[in-house]
Short mmCIF file of C-alpha atoms (C1' of nucleotides) in Angstrom, two decimals:
data_model
loop_
_atom_site.label_atom_id
_atom_site.label_comp_id
_atom_site.label_asym_id
_atom_site.label_seq_id
_atom_site.Cartn_x
_atom_site.Cartn_y
_atom_site.Cartn_z
CA MET A 1 20.35 4.00 -11.34
CA PRO A 2 22.11 0.79 -12.14
CA GLN A 3 19.89 -2.12 -12.75
CA LEU A 4 20.78 -5.73 -12.88
CA GLY A 5 21.15 -7.39 -16.17
CA ASN A 6 18.51 -9.89 -15.25
CA GLY A 7 15.94 -7.23 -15.45
CA GLY A 8 16.12 -6.17 -11.86
CA GLY A 9 12.73 -7.69 -11.28
CA ASP A 10 11.01 -5.67 -13.91
CA ASP A 11 9.47 -8.85 -15.09
CA LEU A 12 7.96 -9.47 -11.75
CA GLY A 13 4.95 -7.34 -11.67
CA ALA A 14 4.67 -5.31 -14.76
CA ASN A 15 3.06 -7.98 -16.80
CA ASP A 16 0.87 -9.29 -14.11
CA GLU A 17 -2.76 -8.56 -14.00
CA MET A 18 -3.24 -6.09 -11.22
CA ILE A 19 -6.25 -5.32 -9.14
CA ALA A 20 -8.10 -2.31 -10.38
CA PHE A 21 -8.16 0.53 -7.94
CA LYS A 22 -11.17 0.25 -5.79
CA ASP A 23 -13.12 2.93 -4.08
CA GLU A 24 -13.67 3.02 -0.41
CA GLY A 25 -17.07 1.49 -0.87
CA GLU A 26 -15.63 -1.47 -2.58
CA GLN A 27 -12.97 -1.72 0.04
CA GLU A 28 -15.64 -1.83 2.66
CA GLU A 29 -17.14 -4.72 0.82
CA LYS A 30 -13.73 -6.28 0.81
CA ILE A 31 -13.58 -5.86 4.56
CA GLN A 32 -16.83 -7.71 4.85
CA GLU A 33 -15.35 -10.34 2.70
CA ASN A 34 -12.46 -10.57 5.14
CA ALA A 35 -14.75 -11.46 7.95
CA PHE A 36 -16.61 -13.87 5.78
CA THR A 37 -13.59 -15.78 4.65
CA GLU A 38 -12.06 -16.24 8.05
CA ARG A 39 -13.84 -19.50 8.48
CA ASP A 40 -12.52 -20.65 5.16
CA LEU A 41 -9.10 -19.61 6.24
CA ALA A 42 -9.41 -21.66 9.39
CA ASP A 43 -10.13 -24.66 7.22
CA LEU A 44 -7.18 -23.80 5.10
CA LYS A 45 -4.97 -23.45 8.13
CA SER A 46 -6.00 -26.77 9.56
CA SER A 47 -5.41 -28.45 6.23
CA LEU A 48 -1.99 -26.87 6.06
CA VAL A 49 -1.24 -27.99 9.59
CA ASN A 50 -2.17 -31.51 8.64
CA GLU A 51 0.05 -31.28 5.65
CA SER A 52 2.96 -30.07 7.68
CA GLU A 53 2.50 -32.86 10.16
CA ILE A 54 2.91 -35.26 7.31
CA ASN A 55 5.60 -33.46 5.41
CA GLN A 56 7.25 -31.23 7.95
CA SER A 57 7.40 -28.80 5.09
CA PRO A 58 8.97 -25.40 5.58
CA ILE A 59 6.47 -23.83 3.27
CA THR A 60 3.64 -24.91 5.47
CA ALA A 61 5.55 -23.56 8.41
CA VAL A 62 5.68 -20.18 6.84
CA ARG A 63 2.04 -20.38 5.94
CA ARG A 64 1.19 -21.18 9.52
CA GLY A 65 3.51 -18.59 10.91
CA GLN A 66 2.76 -15.79 8.57
CA GLN A 67 -0.40 -16.15 6.68
CA SER A 68 -2.61 -17.69 9.29
CA GLU A 69 -2.44 -14.60 11.41
CA GLU A 70 -3.37 -11.94 9.02
CA ARG A 71 -4.66 -13.27 5.81
CA GLY A 72 -8.26 -13.09 6.84
CA TYR A 73 -9.19 -11.99 3.38
CA ALA A 74 -7.51 -14.75 1.52
CA SER A 75 -9.45 -15.17 -1.64
CA ASP A 76 -10.34 -18.39 -3.30
CA LYS A 77 -7.62 -17.69 -5.78
CA GLN A 78 -5.14 -17.22 -3.01
CA ARG A 79 -6.22 -20.45 -1.46
CA GLU A 80 -5.82 -22.19 -4.77
CA HIS A 81 -2.47 -20.58 -5.06
CA LEU A 82 -1.42 -21.78 -1.63
CA ASP A 83 -2.55 -25.25 -2.47
CA SER A 84 -0.58 -25.22 -5.67
CA VAL A 85 2.50 -23.91 -3.94
CA SER A 86 2.10 -26.51 -1.23
CA LYS A 87 1.73 -29.22 -3.82
CA GLN A 88 4.74 -27.87 -5.61
CA GLN A 89 6.64 -28.16 -2.37
CA GLN A 90 5.51 -31.71 -1.88
CA GLN A 91 6.59 -32.48 -5.40
CA HIS A 92 10.01 -31.08 -4.69
CA GLN A 93 10.31 -33.27 -1.67
CA GLN A 94 9.13 -36.33 -3.50
CA ASP A 95 11.66 -35.65 -6.21
CA GLY A 96 14.30 -35.88 -3.54
CA GLY A 97 16.18 -33.08 -5.17
CA MET A 98 17.99 -30.13 -3.73
CA TYR A 99 14.77 -28.70 -2.40
CA LYS A 100 14.34 -31.53 0.05
CA THR A 101 13.48 -30.36 3.54
CA GLY A 102 16.55 -29.23 5.32
CA ALA A 103 18.40 -28.24 2.21
CA TYR A 104 18.02 -24.62 3.32
CA PRO A 105 17.79 -24.88 7.07
CA GLY A 106 18.43 -21.24 7.62
CA TYR A 107 16.44 -19.76 4.81
CA PRO A 108 15.14 -16.58 6.32
CA PHE A 109 11.80 -16.45 4.59
CA LEU A 110 10.45 -19.50 6.17
CA MET A 111 10.27 -19.16 9.90
CA LEU A 112 9.66 -15.50 10.42
CA PRO A 113 6.86 -13.12 11.19
CA ASP A 114 5.40 -11.38 8.21
CA PRO A 115 7.51 -8.32 7.44
CA TYR A 116 4.82 -6.81 5.29
CA LEU A 117 2.29 -6.49 8.05
CA PRO A 118 2.21 -3.99 10.86
CA ASN A 119 2.67 -5.49 14.34
CA SER A 120 3.64 -8.72 12.76
CA SER A 121 6.08 -9.68 15.43
CA GLY A 122 5.00 -13.26 15.25
CA SER A 123 4.20 -13.36 18.90
CA PRO A 124 4.16 -16.80 20.44
CA SER A 125 0.69 -16.20 21.73
CA SER A 126 -0.64 -15.93 18.26
CA ASN A 127 1.46 -18.61 16.78
CA LYS A 128 1.89 -21.80 18.66
CA VAL A 129 4.43 -23.07 16.20
CA SER A 130 7.88 -22.60 17.57
CA VAL A 131 9.50 -20.10 15.31
CA VAL A 132 12.91 -18.56 14.97
CA GLN A 133 12.45 -14.98 16.02
CA GLN A 134 14.26 -12.32 14.14
CA SER A 135 15.86 -9.67 16.24
CA HIS A 136 13.69 -6.64 16.68
CA GLY A 137 13.60 -4.25 13.80
CA MET A 138 15.48 -6.68 11.67
CA HIS A 139 14.18 -7.31 8.24
CA PRO A 140 14.02 -11.05 7.62
CA LEU A 141 16.04 -10.79 4.47
CA THR A 142 18.76 -8.83 6.13
CA SER A 143 19.83 -12.06 7.68
CA LEU A 144 21.16 -12.80 4.25
CA LEU A 145 23.68 -10.09 4.84
CA PRO A 146 26.61 -9.89 4.80
CA TYR A 147 26.64 -11.49 1.46
CA SER A 148 28.72 -14.25 0.14
CA ASN A 149 30.01 -13.98 -3.35
CA ASP A 150 27.03 -15.86 -4.55
CA PRO A 151 24.39 -15.27 -1.96
CA PHE A 152 21.41 -16.13 -4.11
CA SER A 153 22.60 -19.10 -6.00
CA HIS A 154 19.90 -21.17 -4.36
CA SER A 155 16.27 -20.49 -4.53
CA PRO A 156 13.94 -21.16 -1.70
CA PRO A 157 11.82 -24.23 -2.23
CA HIS A 158 8.68 -22.35 -2.99
CA LEU A 159 10.20 -19.81 -5.32
CA PRO A 160 10.84 -20.58 -8.93
CA THR A 161 14.36 -19.65 -9.86
CA ASP A 162 13.16 -18.11 -13.06
CA MET A 163 10.15 -15.94 -12.65
CA SER A 164 9.14 -16.68 -16.17
CA GLN A 165 8.02 -19.98 -14.73
CA LYS A 166 5.45 -18.28 -12.63
CA THR A 167 2.89 -18.49 -15.32
CA GLY A 168 0.31 -19.58 -12.84
CA VAL A 169 0.75 -16.57 -10.63
CA HIS A 170 -1.57 -13.79 -11.52
CA ARG A 171 -2.84 -10.96 -9.47
CA GLN A 172 -6.43 -11.06 -10.38
CA PRO A 173 -9.41 -9.17 -9.12
CA GLN A 174 -11.24 -11.06 -6.49
CA ASP A 175 -14.73 -12.23 -7.09
CA LEU A 176 -16.76 -10.42 -4.52
CA SER A 177 -20.05 -12.00 -5.41
CA GLY A 178 -21.52 -13.72 -2.46
CA TYR A 179 -19.57 -11.65 0.01
CA TYR A 180 -21.83 -8.68 0.34
CA SER A 181 -24.06 -9.91 3.10
CA LEU A 182 -23.26 -8.80 6.61
CA PRO A 183 -23.15 -11.07 9.60
CA PRO A 184 -26.50 -11.67 11.27
CA GLY A 185 -27.59 -8.62 13.16
CA GLY A 186 -25.24 -6.41 11.23
CA VAL A 187 -26.29 -2.80 11.26
CA GLY A 188 -25.27 -2.47 7.69
CA GLN A 189 -28.37 -4.34 6.68
CA ILE A 190 -30.52 -1.53 7.91
CA THR A 191 -31.20 0.86 5.12
CA PRO A 192 -33.24 4.03 5.08
CA SER A 193 -35.62 2.52 2.59
CA MET A 194 -36.50 -0.25 4.98
CA GLY A 195 -38.60 1.90 7.23
CA TRP A 196 -36.63 2.67 10.27
CA PHE A 197 -37.56 1.03 13.56
CA PRO A 198 -41.16 0.53 12.75
CA HIS A 199 -42.44 0.47 16.27
CA SER A 200 -41.91 3.00 19.02
CA LEU A 201 -41.39 0.16 21.48
CA MET A 202 -38.11 -0.49 19.73
CA LEU A 203 -36.83 2.80 21.05
CA GLY A 204 -35.26 3.22 24.42
CA PRO A 205 -36.50 5.61 27.08
CA SER A 206 -34.36 8.38 25.63
CA GLY A 207 -35.82 7.95 22.21
CA MET A 208 -32.74 6.08 21.10
CA HIS A 209 -32.64 2.73 19.51
CA PRO A 210 -30.53 0.20 21.38
CA THR A 211 -27.93 0.57 18.63
CA GLY A 212 -27.40 4.13 19.73
CA ILE A 213 -28.75 5.55 16.49
CA PRO A 214 -31.47 8.12 17.14
CA HIS A 215 -34.90 7.66 15.72
CA PRO A 216 -35.03 9.48 12.43
CA ALA A 217 -38.36 11.05 13.13
CA ILE A 218 -36.83 13.13 15.87
CA VAL A 219 -34.97 15.41 13.46
CA PRO A 220 -35.98 16.93 10.15
CA LEU A 221 -35.67 14.58 7.20
CA GLN A 222 -32.69 16.19 5.47
CA ALA A 223 -30.55 16.51 8.56
CA ASN A 224 -31.77 13.14 9.61
CA ARG A 225 -30.38 11.48 6.50
CA ILE A 226 -26.98 13.05 6.93
CA LYS A 227 -26.82 12.17 10.60
CA TYR A 228 -28.05 8.72 9.90
CA ASN A 229 -25.41 8.09 7.27
CA LYS A 230 -22.66 9.38 9.53
CA LEU A 231 -23.78 7.28 12.43
CA LEU A 232 -24.19 4.27 10.23
CA GLN A 233 -20.65 4.66 9.00
CA GLU A 234 -19.35 5.02 12.54
CA VAL A 235 -21.16 1.95 13.74
CA LYS A 236 -19.96 0.03 10.73
CA ARG A 237 -16.40 1.13 11.29
CA GLU A 238 -16.50 0.06 14.91
CA LYS A 239 -17.98 -3.31 14.14
CA GLU A 240 -15.77 -4.22 11.26
CA PRO A 241 -12.36 -5.66 12.00
CA LYS A 242 -9.57 -3.48 10.74
CA LYS A 243 -8.23 -4.65 7.44
CA PRO A 244 -4.63 -5.71 7.77
CA VAL A 245 -2.42 -3.55 5.61
CA ILE A 246 0.08 -5.34 3.45
CA LYS A 247 3.06 -3.10 2.99
CA LYS A 248 5.01 -2.67 -0.18
CA PRO A 249 8.08 -4.81 -0.49
CA LEU A 250 11.22 -2.84 0.18
CA ASN A 251 13.30 -1.73 -2.74
CA ALA A 252 17.06 -1.99 -2.90
CA PHE A 253 17.72 1.37 -1.36
CA MET A 254 15.26 0.79 1.44
CA LEU A 255 16.97 -2.46 2.28
CA TYR A 256 20.28 -0.68 2.27
CA MET A 257 18.93 2.04 4.53
CA LYS A 258 17.51 -0.47 6.91
CA GLU A 259 20.84 -2.16 7.24
CA MET A 260 23.04 0.90 7.39
CA ARG A 261 20.92 3.28 9.41
CA ALA A 262 22.20 2.14 12.79
CA LYS A 263 25.75 2.41 11.57
CA VAL A 264 25.26 5.95 10.34
CA ILE A 265 23.51 6.96 13.55
CA ALA A 266 26.42 5.61 15.54
CA GLU A 267 28.97 7.34 13.37
CA CYS A 268 27.29 10.67 13.03
CA THR A 269 25.40 10.81 16.33
CA LEU A 270 22.45 12.01 14.35
CA LYS A 271 18.93 10.98 15.06
CA GLU A 272 16.89 12.87 12.55
CA SER A 273 15.91 10.52 9.79
CA ALA A 274 15.83 13.16 7.11
CA ALA A 275 19.48 13.98 7.70
CA ILE A 276 20.44 10.35 8.01
CA ASN A 277 18.67 9.54 4.79
CA GLN A 278 20.62 12.24 3.01
CA ILE A 279 23.83 10.65 4.16
CA LEU A 280 22.60 7.23 3.19
CA GLY A 281 21.62 8.53 -0.21
CA ARG A 282 25.14 9.82 -0.77
CA ARG A 283 26.65 6.58 0.47
CA TRP A 284 24.36 4.64 -1.80
CA HIS A 285 25.72 6.51 -4.78
CA ALA A 286 29.24 5.88 -3.54
CA LEU A 287 28.70 2.14 -3.59
CA THR A 288 30.14 0.14 -6.44
CA ARG A 289 27.83 -1.55 -8.88
CA GLU A 290 28.64 -4.89 -7.34
CA GLU A 291 27.78 -3.67 -3.88
CA GLN A 292 24.53 -2.20 -5.07
CA ALA A 293 23.77 -5.34 -7.01
CA LYS A 294 23.52 -7.24 -3.76
CA TYR A 295 20.68 -5.04 -2.67
CA TYR A 296 18.98 -5.09 -6.03
CA GLU A 297 19.04 -8.84 -5.93
CA LEU A 298 17.78 -8.84 -2.38
CA ALA A 299 14.97 -6.52 -3.38
CA ARG A 300 14.13 -8.78 -6.28
CA LYS A 301 13.80 -11.67 -3.87
CA GLU A 302 11.63 -9.50 -1.70
CA ARG A 303 9.26 -8.84 -4.55
CA GLN A 304 9.21 -12.48 -5.49
CA LEU A 305 8.34 -13.52 -1.98
CA HIS A 306 5.77 -10.79 -1.70
CA MET A 307 4.13 -11.89 -4.88
CA GLN A 308 4.11 -15.48 -3.72
CA LEU A 309 2.53 -14.58 -0.43
CA TYR A 310 0.06 -12.05 -1.74
CA PRO A 311 -0.77 -12.85 -5.34
CA THR A 312 -3.75 -10.54 -5.39
CA TRP A 313 -2.03 -7.60 -3.76
CA SER A 314 -1.37 -4.45 -5.69
CA ALA A 315 0.66 -1.44 -4.68
CA ARG A 316 -2.49 0.42 -5.52
CA ASP A 317 -4.15 -1.18 -2.51
CA ASN A 318 -2.17 1.09 -0.24
CA TYR A 319 -2.94 4.23 -2.14
CA GLY A 320 -5.20 5.85 0.34
CA LYS A 321 -5.52 8.61 2.77
CA LYS A 322 -2.80 10.91 1.52
CA LYS A 323 -3.77 10.68 -2.07
CA ARG A 324 -7.43 11.07 -1.36
CA ARG A 325 -6.79 14.13 0.72
CA LYS A 326 -4.65 15.63 -1.98
CA ARG A 327 -7.25 14.87 -4.62
CA GLU A 328 -9.93 16.49 -2.52
CA LYS A 329 -7.73 19.51 -2.09
CA GLN A 330 -7.20 19.74 -5.82
CA GLN A 331 -10.90 19.41 -6.43
CA ASP A 332 -11.51 22.21 -4.02
CA SER A 333 -9.09 24.44 -5.83
CA SER A 334 -10.62 23.53 -9.16
CA THR A 335 -14.06 24.61 -8.06
CA ASP A 336 -12.75 27.59 -6.19
CA PRO A 337 -10.44 29.50 -8.50
CA GLY A 338 -9.72 32.13 -5.94
CA SER A 339 -9.37 35.80 -6.58
CA PRO A 340 -8.88 37.18 -10.11
CA LYS A 341 -5.34 38.12 -9.17
CA LYS A 342 -4.67 34.63 -7.94
CA CYS A 343 -6.24 33.20 -11.05
CA ARG A 344 -4.12 35.28 -13.35
CA ALA A 345 -1.03 34.42 -11.39
CA ARG A 346 -1.84 30.77 -11.69
CA PHE A 347 -1.82 31.02 -15.48
CA GLY A 348 1.04 33.44 -15.71
CA LEU A 349 -1.13 36.12 -17.19
CA ASN A 350 -0.07 39.69 -17.39
CA GLN A 351 -2.06 41.55 -14.84
CA GLN A 352 -2.53 44.53 -17.15
CA THR A 353 -3.04 43.12 -20.62
CA ASP A 354 -3.94 39.46 -20.55
CA TRP A 355 -7.48 39.81 -19.54
CA CYS A 356 -10.75 40.52 -21.07
CA GLY A 357 -11.59 44.15 -20.66
CA PRO A 358 -15.36 43.97 -20.77
CA CYS A 359 -15.80 41.20 -18.24
CA ARG A 360 -12.51 41.65 -16.47
CA TRP A 361 -11.14 38.35 -15.21
CA VAL A 362 -14.16 36.16 -15.43
CA HIS A 363 -13.34 34.44 -18.71
CA HIS A 364 -9.65 34.40 -18.39
CA CYS A 365 -9.00 30.85 -17.52
CA LEU A 366 -10.42 27.42 -17.72
CA TYR A 367 -11.40 27.58 -14.11
CA HIS A 368 -13.50 30.64 -14.63
CA SER A 369 -14.86 29.55 -17.95
CA PRO A 370 -14.60 25.85 -18.53
CA THR A 371 -15.84 26.10 -22.12
CA ILE A 372 -12.80 28.07 -23.24
CA THR A 373 -9.89 25.94 -24.32
CA THR A 374 -7.41 28.75 -24.79
CA ILE A 375 -6.82 31.84 -22.78
CA PRO A 376 -7.76 34.79 -24.95
CA ALA A 377 -6.86 38.38 -24.31
CA VAL A 378 -10.46 39.07 -24.96
CA CYS A 379 -12.87 36.36 -24.09
CA HIS A 380 -15.11 34.57 -26.55
CA LEU A 381 -18.08 36.60 -25.44
CA HIS A 382 -16.48 39.95 -26.19
CA SER A 383 -14.20 39.28 -29.12
"C1'" DA B 1 -2.56 13.10 16.33
"C1'" DG B 2 -0.85 13.42 12.12
"C1'" DA B 3 1.84 15.82 8.49
"C1'" DC B 4 6.39 16.80 7.11
"C1'" DC B 5 11.16 16.02 5.97
"C1'" DT B 6 14.61 13.22 3.17
"C1'" DT B 7 16.43 9.53 0.32
"C1'" DT B 8 15.86 5.81 -3.99
"C1'" DG B 9 13.28 2.54 -6.47
"C1'" DA B 10 9.03 0.10 -7.94
"C1'" DA B 11 4.52 0.35 -9.54
"C1'" DG B 12 0.76 2.16 -11.91
"C1'" DG B 13 -2.01 5.77 -14.14
"C1'" DA B 14 -2.39 9.59 -17.49
"C1'" DG B 15 -1.43 11.55 -21.79
"C1'" DC C 1 6.92 5.56 -24.18
"C1'" DT C 2 7.53 9.28 -20.95
"C1'" DC C 3 6.21 11.72 -17.05
"C1'" DC C 4 4.16 12.09 -12.70
"C1'" DT C 5 2.50 10.42 -8.25
"C1'" DT C 6 2.48 7.38 -4.38
"C1'" DC C 7 4.51 4.54 -1.02
"C1'" DA C 8 7.78 1.80 1.17
"C1'" DA C 9 11.53 3.06 6.44
"C1'" DA C 10 12.91 6.04 10.03
"C1'" DG C 11 12.29 9.29 13.89
"C1'" DG C 12 12.71 14.05 15.08
"C1'" DT C 13 10.14 18.27 14.33
"C1'" DC C 14 6.28 21.04 13.45
"C1'" DT C 15 1.31 22.32 13.22
#
DNA sequence: AGACCTTTGAAGGAG
DNA sequence: CTCCTTCAAAGGTCT
């Protein structure tokens, strides 16, 4: 596919330090961190509000409108980042240059709900700042369309025109130390090794603890552990606030689809997205390079903005359910090779000749004999 | 309820 | 470096 000469944004994330993929356990810890840092965030918000009252800065407006709602897990680094961006903004204003407030009155990034978060409609109830509401289903950047000949000649105040300037922006792993403790009374602090509910008076009349978790002595130890762990997880899940999911920034084609979908639906009276997407894919290829370039540039801005808003975010963060399920499925198939026939079919073996006569199929493949690195006609035990 | 379909592009991991 | 996988959006359809 055609890419812009400016690199098409390849320089935007590839060289950044990215968060290492974390297991669910670590993510749970992150969730706890979310709750923990909310107070810090409140401080941050109030400081930003104060700043905006002084500066009437658009960047603080966007912080208030977008980040205050959902960035409960803003890390220290993010806070530092916000401060630096805010200071940068102030500097721009003090310089009295083209970035002065009002220079970009309609810049779509600044007064909109967060497009990267689900249910981020920017409802007035959750945001007392009067904001310009985007029409429903409208991506904030689509307001840049239709494009002028030079739609991106100006950069928003908080975005460096050249991303090579973003030397201070790194997506670094967050320091989780100090965030492991649960809120007072948190069930997560109860561990099996702590001697469960030491006194029978702690149990209710039904033999249940007030938390709803049965006394472990009621069931055999082994089953008890399993049940306990399951219940503990359930209770934890219920108590913990759901982690807001930051979506991936849209790529050029996605932005194009978002804009053109309604048009195609109207033209073709189709509703099925799969069919519509096929049409849109063909139309995308029919676009000229210049037309596509608009969307590539738009997507590049998207990634820039996303990186500014969520410096610690990684696309890996959203690798989850599907992948885990698939991995589990693969693991299942690796431990369960299936029937000999299936196994031979898997490796393209001849049903008649490509197997070990003495032991039949058992040593035919890596699944059935992990020590064998090749697939012999006669296995290593009988050769 | 949740997976699937269908498209392109970006990101990140594996080899 | 190349290849592969996953996820972004959308909404009807299927399991």
